[in-house]
Amino acid sequence: MEVETQLKLINKPSVKSIQRKPSFEQRKSRRTGAYAPKIGLEKDLCPLNTVPIRRTTKQDLIRAKALSNSVRPNTQTSPGSHYAVFYMKKFDNISYTGVKGRINAYNPRVEKDQMSDANTWVQNGPDQSLNTIVTGWMVYPTIYGGDDRSHFFSAWTDAETKNWWLLAGDNNSSIGYFPAALFSNLTSADRVGWGGRVINPGNDTSPPMGSGYFPDADATHCASFSQMLYQTTLSKEFVGPSDKSRTETYADNTDCYNVEYYGYQGADMGYTILFGGPGGNCGS
């Protein structure tokens, strides 16, 4: 019943115009070594002033729920899941309304049913009523057929509609939004973060994360998040995690994966983390 309700909320009838726009200023960003995803249609064209939106299926929601349930940095919710993440701590007087990051991602080799990704996320609430949005890059053959594309993205709450908007590419193109009505507890977030995770549901060797290298202060061959910024209810401006006392790093098995925060690395990189590792016999 819950899934059917969500489908009705998501799959609205097609519309010709947008009544509300996200209340933010489009900002330019530097190109990365990774290519920008192509957004558009190869064959069919939409009527003038309309955009293509694939209807969400029940299976899409089931898959999305399974993925988002595995991103909690302090709990093991999926067998064989491992994390190397950097996040902003929860504070009583601060709610987070946005997060940004530029991914330098790789194409790690994974076996069937395994997953390896780089992601940024927002979440709110206790474990029993946790609401989470996860966006990023992943290799997950079971679901995506081995899709290994790299993406730049950001997501935040619109001050007027309270929807979470997803943007991508050099021009911060609007991809769409997660309707506020989908969530019971995510008008703002009590935690935002960046990093990587893997899932190995069987007893096989866990897959690599990122490039397969541990963080070693060399962003040329290690997976990274740079230009990390976040937004809070205290200000409309996006800021970097300059106050280390407000941050936390978490890696559940440092023999297999790790994450390091390098602070501000100049105008090109901004606030940066490196993360990843070779995997191996990492346990459940």
GROMACS .gro file of C-alpha atoms in nm:
model
  284
    1MET     CA    1   0.000   0.000   0.000
    2GLU     CA    2   0.284   0.239   0.082
    3VAL     CA    3   0.451   0.169  -0.254
    4GLU     CA    4   0.125   0.226  -0.443
    5THR     CA    5   0.077   0.560  -0.265
    6GLN     CA    6   0.428   0.669  -0.359
    7LEU     CA    7   0.369   0.572  -0.722
    8LYS     CA    8   0.059   0.794  -0.736
    9LEU     CA    9   0.255   1.084  -0.587
   10ILE     CA   10   0.542   1.047  -0.834
   11ASN     CA   11   0.362   0.965  -1.158
   12LYS     CA   12   0.165   1.282  -1.211
   13PRO     CA   13  -0.007   1.352  -1.545
   14SER     CA   14   0.216   1.527  -1.797
   15VAL     CA   15   0.222   1.905  -1.774
   16LYS     CA   16   0.317   2.176  -2.020
   17SER     CA   17   0.466   2.428  -1.782
   18ILE     CA   18   0.634   2.440  -1.446
   19GLN     CA   19   0.462   2.661  -1.189
   20ARG     CA   20   0.749   2.669  -0.942
   21LYS     CA   21   1.121   2.672  -0.991
   22PRO     CA   22   1.396   2.591  -0.742
   23SER     CA   23   1.497   2.906  -0.557
   24PHE     CA   24   1.867   2.905  -0.615
   25GLU     CA   25   2.113   3.081  -0.841
   26GLN     CA   26   2.264   2.873  -1.120
   27ARG     CA   27   2.637   2.860  -1.069
   28LYS     CA   28   2.914   2.763  -1.305
   29SER     CA   29   3.153   2.488  -1.209
   30ARG     CA   30   3.487   2.377  -1.345
   31ARG     CA   31   3.497   2.075  -1.571
   32THR     CA   32   3.637   1.759  -1.424
   33GLY     CA   33   3.833   1.485  -1.590
   34ALA     CA   34   3.513   1.282  -1.604
   35TYR     CA   35   3.275   1.351  -1.889
   36ALA     CA   36   2.941   1.517  -1.826
   37PRO     CA   37   2.639   1.289  -1.867
   38LYS     CA   38   2.435   1.344  -2.179
   39ILE     CA   39   2.080   1.446  -2.108
   40GLY     CA   40   1.827   1.415  -2.387
   41LEU     CA   41   1.660   1.185  -2.635
   42GLU     CA   42   1.826   0.995  -2.917
   43LYS     CA   43   1.518   0.949  -3.134
   44ASP     CA   44   1.181   1.071  -3.014
   45LEU     CA   45   1.118   1.437  -2.948
   46CYS     CA   46   0.882   1.585  -2.693
   47PRO     CA   47   0.622   1.852  -2.776
   48LEU     CA   48   0.741   2.209  -2.744
   49ASN     CA   49   0.787   2.328  -2.383
   50THR     CA   50   0.775   1.975  -2.240
   51VAL     CA   51   1.043   1.741  -2.106
   52PRO     CA   52   1.067   1.359  -2.102
   53ILE     CA   53   1.010   1.193  -1.764
   54ARG     CA   54   1.010   0.814  -1.745
   55ARG     CA   55   0.729   0.684  -1.529
   56THR     CA   56   0.844   0.527  -1.206
   57THR     CA   57   0.757   0.160  -1.162
   58LYS     CA   58   0.695  -0.037  -0.845
   59GLN     CA   59   1.024  -0.218  -0.902
   60ASP     CA   60   1.205   0.117  -0.923
   61LEU     CA   61   1.077   0.211  -0.577
   62ILE     CA   62   1.169  -0.126  -0.430
   63ARG     CA   63   1.523  -0.096  -0.568
   64ALA     CA   64   1.557   0.264  -0.453
   65LYS     CA   65   1.445   0.172  -0.102
   66ALA     CA   66   1.696  -0.113  -0.088
   67LEU     CA   67   1.977   0.120  -0.191
   68SER     CA   68   1.889   0.407   0.040
   69ASN     CA   69   1.855   0.172   0.336
   70SER     CA   70   2.223   0.079   0.299
   71VAL     CA   71   2.373   0.427   0.323
   72ARG     CA   72   2.349   0.486   0.698
   73PRO     CA   73   2.708   0.552   0.807
   74ASN     CA   74   2.676   0.422   1.162
   75THR     CA   75   2.469   0.110   1.111
   76GLN     CA   76   2.512  -0.208   0.913
   77THR     CA   77   2.178  -0.254   0.741
   78SER     CA   78   2.279  -0.482   0.453
   79PRO     CA   79   2.484  -0.803   0.477
   80GLY     CA   80   2.835  -0.743   0.348
   81SER     CA   81   2.799  -0.364   0.332
   82HIS     CA   82   3.103  -0.148   0.403
   83TYR     CA   83   3.151   0.228   0.417
   84ALA     CA   84   3.420   0.494   0.396
   85VAL     CA   85   3.244   0.828   0.446
   86PHE     CA   86   3.294   1.183   0.566
   87TYR     CA   87   2.995   1.368   0.706
   88MET     CA   88   2.876   1.673   0.893
   89LYS     CA   89   2.777   1.597   1.251
   90LYS     CA   90   2.431   1.640   1.392
   91PHE     CA   91   2.380   1.957   1.598
   92ASP     CA   92   2.067   2.069   1.781
   93ASN     CA   93   2.068   2.420   1.635
   94ILE     CA   94   2.156   2.330   1.276
   95SER     CA   95   1.950   2.169   0.999
   96TYR     CA   96   2.108   2.097   0.663
   97THR     CA   97   1.927   2.194   0.345
   98GLY     CA   98   2.180   2.113   0.074
   99VAL     CA   99   2.497   1.929  -0.020
  100LYS     CA  100   2.733   1.947  -0.319
  101GLY     CA  101   3.038   1.762  -0.439
  102ARG     CA  102   3.247   1.689  -0.748
  103ILE     CA  103   3.320   1.321  -0.793
  104ASN     CA  104   3.637   1.174  -0.936
  105ALA     CA  105   3.506   0.822  -0.975
  106TYR     CA  106   3.636   0.500  -1.124
  107ASN     CA  107   3.497   0.175  -1.263
  108PRO     CA  108   3.587  -0.090  -1.005
  109ARG     CA  109   3.541  -0.451  -1.101
  110VAL     CA  110   3.247  -0.610  -0.922
  111GLU     CA  111   3.092  -0.952  -0.943
  112LYS     CA  112   2.724  -1.034  -0.985
  113ASP     CA  113   2.511  -0.904  -0.696
  114GLN     CA  114   2.796  -0.685  -0.570
  115MET     CA  115   2.793  -0.304  -0.573
  116SER     CA  116   3.053  -0.030  -0.542
  117ASP     CA  117   2.972   0.340  -0.549
  118ALA     CA  118   3.063   0.700  -0.471
  119ASN     CA  119   2.776   0.901  -0.332
  120THR     CA  120   2.657   1.206  -0.146
  121TRP     CA  121   2.359   1.188   0.083
  122VAL     CA  122   2.119   1.368   0.313
  123GLN     CA  123   1.931   1.208   0.597
  124ASN     CA  124   1.711   1.296   0.891
  125GLY     CA  125   1.561   1.120   1.188
  126PRO     CA  126   1.635   0.827   1.417
  127ASP     CA  127   1.694   0.478   1.277
  128GLN     CA  128   1.332   0.373   1.318
  129SER     CA  129   1.206   0.663   1.103
  130LEU     CA  130   1.515   0.756   0.902
  131ASN     CA  131   1.457   0.940   0.573
  132THR     CA  132   1.747   0.941   0.327
  133ILE     CA  133   1.823   1.058  -0.026
  134VAL     CA  134   2.133   0.914  -0.190
  135THR     CA  135   2.272   1.029  -0.524
  136GLY     CA  136   2.597   0.948  -0.698
  137TRP     CA  137   2.785   0.708  -0.919
  138MET     CA  138   2.780   0.334  -0.890
  139VAL     CA  139   2.860   0.000  -1.049
  140TYR     CA  140   2.582  -0.245  -0.973
  141PRO     CA  141   2.539  -0.505  -1.251
  142THR     CA  142   2.231  -0.664  -1.097
  143ILE     CA  143   2.032  -0.340  -1.121
  144TYR     CA  144   2.203  -0.119  -1.379
  145GLY     CA  145   2.366  -0.366  -1.615
  146GLY     CA  146   2.718  -0.252  -1.527
  147ASP     CA  147   2.657   0.121  -1.577
  148ASP     CA  148   2.989   0.291  -1.500
  149ARG     CA  149   2.922   0.655  -1.590
  150SER     CA  150   3.052   0.936  -1.372
  151HIS     CA  151   2.822   1.217  -1.259
  152PHE     CA  152   2.851   1.554  -1.090
  153PHE     CA  153   2.541   1.638  -0.886
  154SER     CA  154   2.389   1.833  -0.601
  155ALA     CA  155   2.063   1.807  -0.407
  156TRP     CA  156   1.897   2.042  -0.162
  157THR     CA  157   1.564   2.155  -0.020
  158ASP     CA  158   1.385   2.430  -0.208
  159ALA     CA  159   1.290   2.701   0.042
  160GLU     CA  160   0.943   2.744  -0.110
  161THR     CA  161   0.831   2.396  -0.209
  162LYS     CA  162   1.037   2.189   0.037
  163ASN     CA  163   1.119   1.949  -0.246
  164TRP     CA  164   1.469   1.806  -0.281
  165TRP     CA  165   1.612   1.907  -0.618
  166LEU     CA  166   1.874   1.709  -0.811
  167LEU     CA  167   2.110   1.890  -1.048
  168ALA     CA  168   2.398   1.771  -1.264
  169GLY     CA  169   2.663   1.886  -1.508
  170ASP     CA  170   2.872   2.195  -1.562
  171ASN     CA  171   2.570   2.425  -1.572
  172ASN     CA  172   2.384   2.273  -1.275
  173SER     CA  173   2.106   2.153  -1.505
  174SER     CA  174   1.787   2.058  -1.322
  175ILE     CA  175   1.725   1.684  -1.351
  176GLY     CA  176   1.417   1.676  -1.130
  177TYR     CA  177   1.315   1.662  -0.768
  178PHE     CA  178   1.207   1.427  -0.493
  179PRO     CA  179   0.858   1.546  -0.387
  180ALA     CA  180   0.835   1.642  -0.021
  181ALA     CA  181   0.523   1.427   0.010
  182LEU     CA  182   0.736   1.113  -0.038
  183PHE     CA  183   0.903   1.163   0.298
  184SER     CA  184   0.774   1.160   0.651
  185ASN     CA  185   1.076   1.329   0.806
  186LEU     CA  186   1.290   1.514   0.552
  187THR     CA  187   1.188   1.879   0.530
  188SER     CA  188   1.552   1.934   0.626
  189ALA     CA  189   1.839   1.703   0.719
  190ASP     CA  190   2.031   1.648   1.040
  191ARG     CA  191   2.327   1.500   0.856
  192VAL     CA  192   2.487   1.524   0.511
  193GLY     CA  193   2.789   1.341   0.380
  194TRP     CA  194   3.015   1.219   0.103
  195GLY     CA  195   3.205   0.897   0.042
  196GLY     CA  196   3.187   0.543  -0.084
  197ARG     CA  197   3.025   0.212  -0.003
  198VAL     CA  198   3.025  -0.144  -0.127
  199ILE     CA  199   2.778  -0.426  -0.090
  200ASN     CA  200   2.881  -0.791  -0.104
  201PRO     CA  201   2.577  -0.999  -0.005
  202GLY     CA  202   2.752  -1.335  -0.045
  203ASN     CA  203   3.061  -1.484   0.112
  204ASP     CA  204   3.290  -1.386  -0.175
  205THR     CA  205   3.573  -1.136  -0.165
  206SER     CA  206   3.442  -0.780  -0.124
  207PRO     CA  207   3.492  -0.561  -0.434
  208PRO     CA  208   3.722  -0.258  -0.460
  209MET     CA  209   3.592   0.087  -0.370
  210GLY     CA  210   3.688   0.379  -0.591
  211SER     CA  211   4.013   0.311  -0.779
  212GLY     CA  212   4.106   0.028  -0.545
  213TYR     CA  213   4.374   0.241  -0.375
  214PHE     CA  214   4.372   0.359  -0.017
  215PRO     CA  215   4.383   0.738   0.035
  216ASP     CA  216   4.744   0.853   0.003
  217ALA     CA  217   4.720   1.228  -0.062
  218ASP     CA  218   4.735   1.168  -0.440
  219ALA     CA  219   4.407   1.257  -0.608
  220THR     CA  220   4.538   1.150  -0.949
  221HIS     CA  221   4.484   0.782  -0.879
  222CYS     CA  222   4.249   0.772  -0.581
  223ALA     CA  223   3.874   0.829  -0.574
  224SER     CA  224   3.783   1.170  -0.441
  225PHE     CA  225   3.514   1.419  -0.360
  226SER     CA  226   3.629   1.776  -0.415
  227GLN     CA  227   3.449   2.110  -0.400
  228MET     CA  228   3.251   1.976  -0.105
  229LEU     CA  229   2.994   2.229   0.013
  230TYR     CA  230   2.685   2.223   0.229
  231GLN     CA  231   2.396   2.456   0.311
  232THR     CA  232   2.208   2.504   0.638
  233THR     CA  233   1.901   2.683   0.764
  234LEU     CA  234   2.132   2.948   0.910
  235SER     CA  235   2.238   3.077   0.567
  236LYS     CA  236   2.144   3.055   0.201
  237GLU     CA  237   2.511   3.033   0.107
  238PHE     CA  238   2.687   2.703   0.046
  239VAL     CA  239   2.999   2.673   0.260
  240GLY     CA  240   3.282   2.424   0.296
  241PRO     CA  241   3.349   2.199   0.598
  242SER     CA  242   3.622   2.426   0.735
  243ASP     CA  243   3.543   2.356   1.102
  244LYS     CA  244   3.681   2.007   1.156
  245SER     CA  245   3.509   1.980   1.495
  246ARG     CA  246   3.177   1.965   1.310
  247THR     CA  247   3.287   1.674   1.090
  248GLU     CA  248   3.340   1.302   1.126
  249THR     CA  249   3.507   1.031   0.920
  250TYR     CA  250   3.387   0.673   0.935
  251ALA     CA  251   3.527   0.354   0.784
  252ASP     CA  252   3.397   0.029   0.926
  253ASN     CA  253   3.695  -0.182   0.815
  254THR     CA  254   4.018   0.008   0.754
  255ASP     CA  255   4.194  -0.309   0.638
  256CYS     CA  256   3.974  -0.294   0.328
  257TYR     CA  257   3.867   0.070   0.281
  258ASN     CA  258   3.943   0.409   0.428
  259VAL     CA  259   3.868   0.781   0.395
  260GLU     CA  260   4.087   1.085   0.463
  261TYR     CA  261   3.988   1.451   0.486
  262TYR     CA  262   4.247   1.691   0.345
  263GLY     CA  263   4.071   2.020   0.411
  264TYR     CA  264   4.095   2.305   0.162
  265GLN     CA  265   4.320   2.221  -0.133
  266GLY     CA  266   4.307   2.542  -0.333
  267ALA     CA  267   4.055   2.693  -0.570
  268ASP     CA  268   4.043   2.400  -0.812
  269MET     CA  269   3.986   2.124  -0.556
  270GLY     CA  270   3.828   2.315  -0.268
  271TYR     CA  271   3.746   2.102   0.036
  272THR     CA  272   3.847   1.747  -0.048
  273ILE     CA  273   3.835   1.388   0.071
  274LEU     CA  274   4.002   1.081  -0.077
  275PHE     CA  275   3.847   0.742  -0.018
  276GLY     CA  276   3.855   0.383  -0.132
  277GLY     CA  277   4.045   0.060  -0.098
  278PRO     CA  278   4.110  -0.281  -0.252
  279GLY     CA  279   3.843  -0.476  -0.066
  280GLY     CA  280   3.921  -0.839   0.006
  281ASN     CA  281   3.810  -1.057   0.296
  282CYS     CA  282   3.627  -0.781   0.481
  283GLY     CA  283   3.371  -0.975   0.681
  284SER     CA  284   2.996  -0.925   0.694
   0.00000   0.00000   0.00000
